[in-house]
Amino acid sequence: RAKQEGRGQLRFYEALMGVQVRERRQIEHDLRHAIERGELRVVYQPQTRIDTGEAVGFEALLRWHHPERGTVPPDRFIPISEETGSILEIGEWVLRETCREAASWDNPLRIAVNVSAVQLHAPGFSELVHEVLFATGLPAARLELEITETALIRDLPRALATLRRVKAMGVRIAMDDFGTGYSSLSNLRAFPFDKIKIDSSFTRAVDSSEQAATIVRTVLGLGRGLGLPVLAEGVETTGELAFLGAEACQEAQGYLFGRPGPIDGFRHLTTGLPPVADTAA
Ligand code: C2E
Ligand code: MG
Ligand code: MG
Ligand code: MG
């Protein structure tokens, strides 16, 4: 009887696996056609200077509108596209699309684009960045590439060489999700970062957890010591913002300032305003 039950469970498990494998294959397959079918969209989320409340830029975040599945979140399809390699084509599309968009703004705000480990380590990445800047006319200083610590470790010397070439063009580099990856303080020193982004898991907890508050204060101290501005991700409440302001965090991003959305919803920021001092060409 126990054996029978065990076999039943095994079959159930196999069936479940079958469904998951099929779904994954389907996503892999559909992703290959997502660009040509126009199913990918970029949404934009403002990044704000805490002391003045001015928007200084936007982060570009990818969305996939699947005809049957609806909106597939990036955490669901980017890891798959990294495994299959389609992230190279998708990442290039995002870079070109966002640089073209940002080049059209009257207000020369920065645009931050997420770069996957696979893109960073692929041959020709720095040449691609150069070509896209040239083709779109976006000044290099207005582009910021967001890289996670985990993306560096695959091949540190190679990642360093690539980022140095990109940085030499005048492009800015931000360390994304700081504190969640294989954090190594030596990476922060060795790599040419211009900014640290504190992961939202810490920001979210500053009100309720003394430990999270301590971690955020420590990262801010680290930033000060290294001369790197710090942006706090995932700021949702005025309480979190007050804490960050009091601790002299430079920038913030989160639902409190705006949810990621189509750029047309942010035209009051991309047009009409005087240029922001530290982004003016
Ligand atoms: P990330 O780069 O750390 O992006 C921040 C994530 O936090 C975004 O999730 C954003 O929508 C979300 N977020 C922003 N403010 C708040 C807030 O106040 N509260 C909460 N709870 N969440 C907030 P999203 O858009 O789902 O993206 C998830 C991750 O997918 C990104 O994390 C990034 O690692 C990756 N990703 C997104 N777009 C791209 C892309 O074009 N290329 C690559 N390679 N990765 C991307
Ligand atoms: Mg990011
Ligand atoms: Mg992040
Ligand atoms: Mg993230």
Short mmCIF file of C-alpha atoms and ligand atoms in Angstrom, two decimals, residues 45 59-63 74-75 78 87 94 114-116 119 146 176-177 204 233-236 253-256 260, ligand 1:
data_model
loop_
_atom_site.label_atom_id
_atom_site.label_comp_id
_atom_site.label_asym_id
_atom_site.label_seq_id
_atom_site.Cartn_x
_atom_site.Cartn_y
_atom_site.Cartn_z
CA GLN A 45 10.87 54.60 -13.12
CA GLU A 59 15.69 53.27 -14.70
CA ALA A 60 14.53 51.31 -17.74
CA LEU A 61 12.70 48.09 -16.81
CA LEU A 62 11.69 45.46 -19.32
CA ARG A 63 8.14 44.11 -19.68
CA PRO A 74 11.39 40.01 -15.87
CA ASP A 75 12.39 37.77 -12.96
CA ILE A 78 15.28 36.96 -17.97
CA ILE A 87 19.25 37.91 -23.67
CA VAL A 94 16.47 47.45 -24.63
CA ASN A 114 20.21 46.85 -16.53
CA VAL A 115 22.95 44.70 -18.03
CA SER A 116 22.96 40.94 -17.51
CA GLN A 119 25.78 40.52 -21.98
CA GLU A 146 23.40 48.80 -13.80
CA ASP A 176 22.84 47.18 -8.52
CA ASP A 177 21.26 45.25 -5.61
CA ARG A 204 11.97 48.18 3.10
CA GLU A 233 15.89 51.22 -4.12
CA GLY A 234 12.30 50.37 -3.24
CA VAL A 235 11.41 53.51 -1.26
CA GLU A 236 7.67 53.24 -0.56
CA GLN A 253 13.81 55.28 -6.30
CA GLY A 254 10.54 53.56 -5.51
CA TYR A 255 6.76 53.63 -5.56
CA LEU A 256 6.78 56.75 -3.34
CA PRO A 260 7.54 52.02 -13.40
P1 C2E B 1 16.30 45.74 -10.40
O1 C2E B 1 17.19 46.22 -11.48
O2 C2E B 1 16.85 45.72 -9.03
O3 C2E B 1 14.99 46.65 -10.51
C1 C2E B 1 14.25 47.11 -9.41
C2 C2E B 1 12.97 46.32 -9.24
O4 C2E B 1 12.25 46.83 -8.12
C3 C2E B 1 12.01 46.44 -10.42
O5 C2E B 1 11.33 45.20 -10.55
C4 C2E B 1 11.05 47.52 -9.95
O6 C2E B 1 9.80 47.47 -10.61
C5 C2E B 1 10.94 47.18 -8.50
N1 C2E B 1 10.53 48.32 -7.66
C6 C2E B 1 10.78 49.63 -7.87
N2 C2E B 1 10.31 50.38 -6.86
C7 C2E B 1 9.74 49.53 -5.98
C8 C2E B 1 9.06 49.73 -4.72
O7 C2E B 1 8.91 50.83 -4.20
N3 C2E B 1 8.62 48.59 -4.10
C9 C2E B 1 8.78 47.34 -4.65
N4 C2E B 1 8.29 46.30 -3.98
N5 C2E B 1 9.42 47.13 -5.83
C10 C2E B 1 9.89 48.22 -6.49
P2 C2E B 1 11.06 44.55 -11.99
O8 C2E B 1 10.71 45.62 -12.97
O9 C2E B 1 10.10 43.42 -11.79
O10 C2E B 1 12.48 43.98 -12.39
C11 C2E B 1 13.07 42.94 -11.65
C12 C2E B 1 14.49 42.70 -12.06
O11 C2E B 1 14.55 42.23 -13.41
C13 C2E B 1 15.35 43.96 -12.04
O12 C2E B 1 15.78 44.25 -10.73
C14 C2E B 1 16.48 43.55 -12.96
O13 C2E B 1 17.41 42.75 -12.27
C15 C2E B 1 15.75 42.67 -13.97
N6 C2E B 1 15.50 43.45 -15.19
C16 C2E B 1 14.48 44.31 -15.49
N7 C2E B 1 14.62 44.84 -16.72
C17 C2E B 1 15.78 44.33 -17.23
C18 C2E B 1 16.49 44.49 -18.47
O14 C2E B 1 16.12 45.25 -19.38
N8 C2E B 1 17.64 43.75 -18.62
C19 C2E B 1 18.10 42.92 -17.64
N9 C2E B 1 19.23 42.22 -17.88
N10 C2E B 1 17.48 42.76 -16.45
C20 C2E B 1 16.32 43.46 -16.26
#
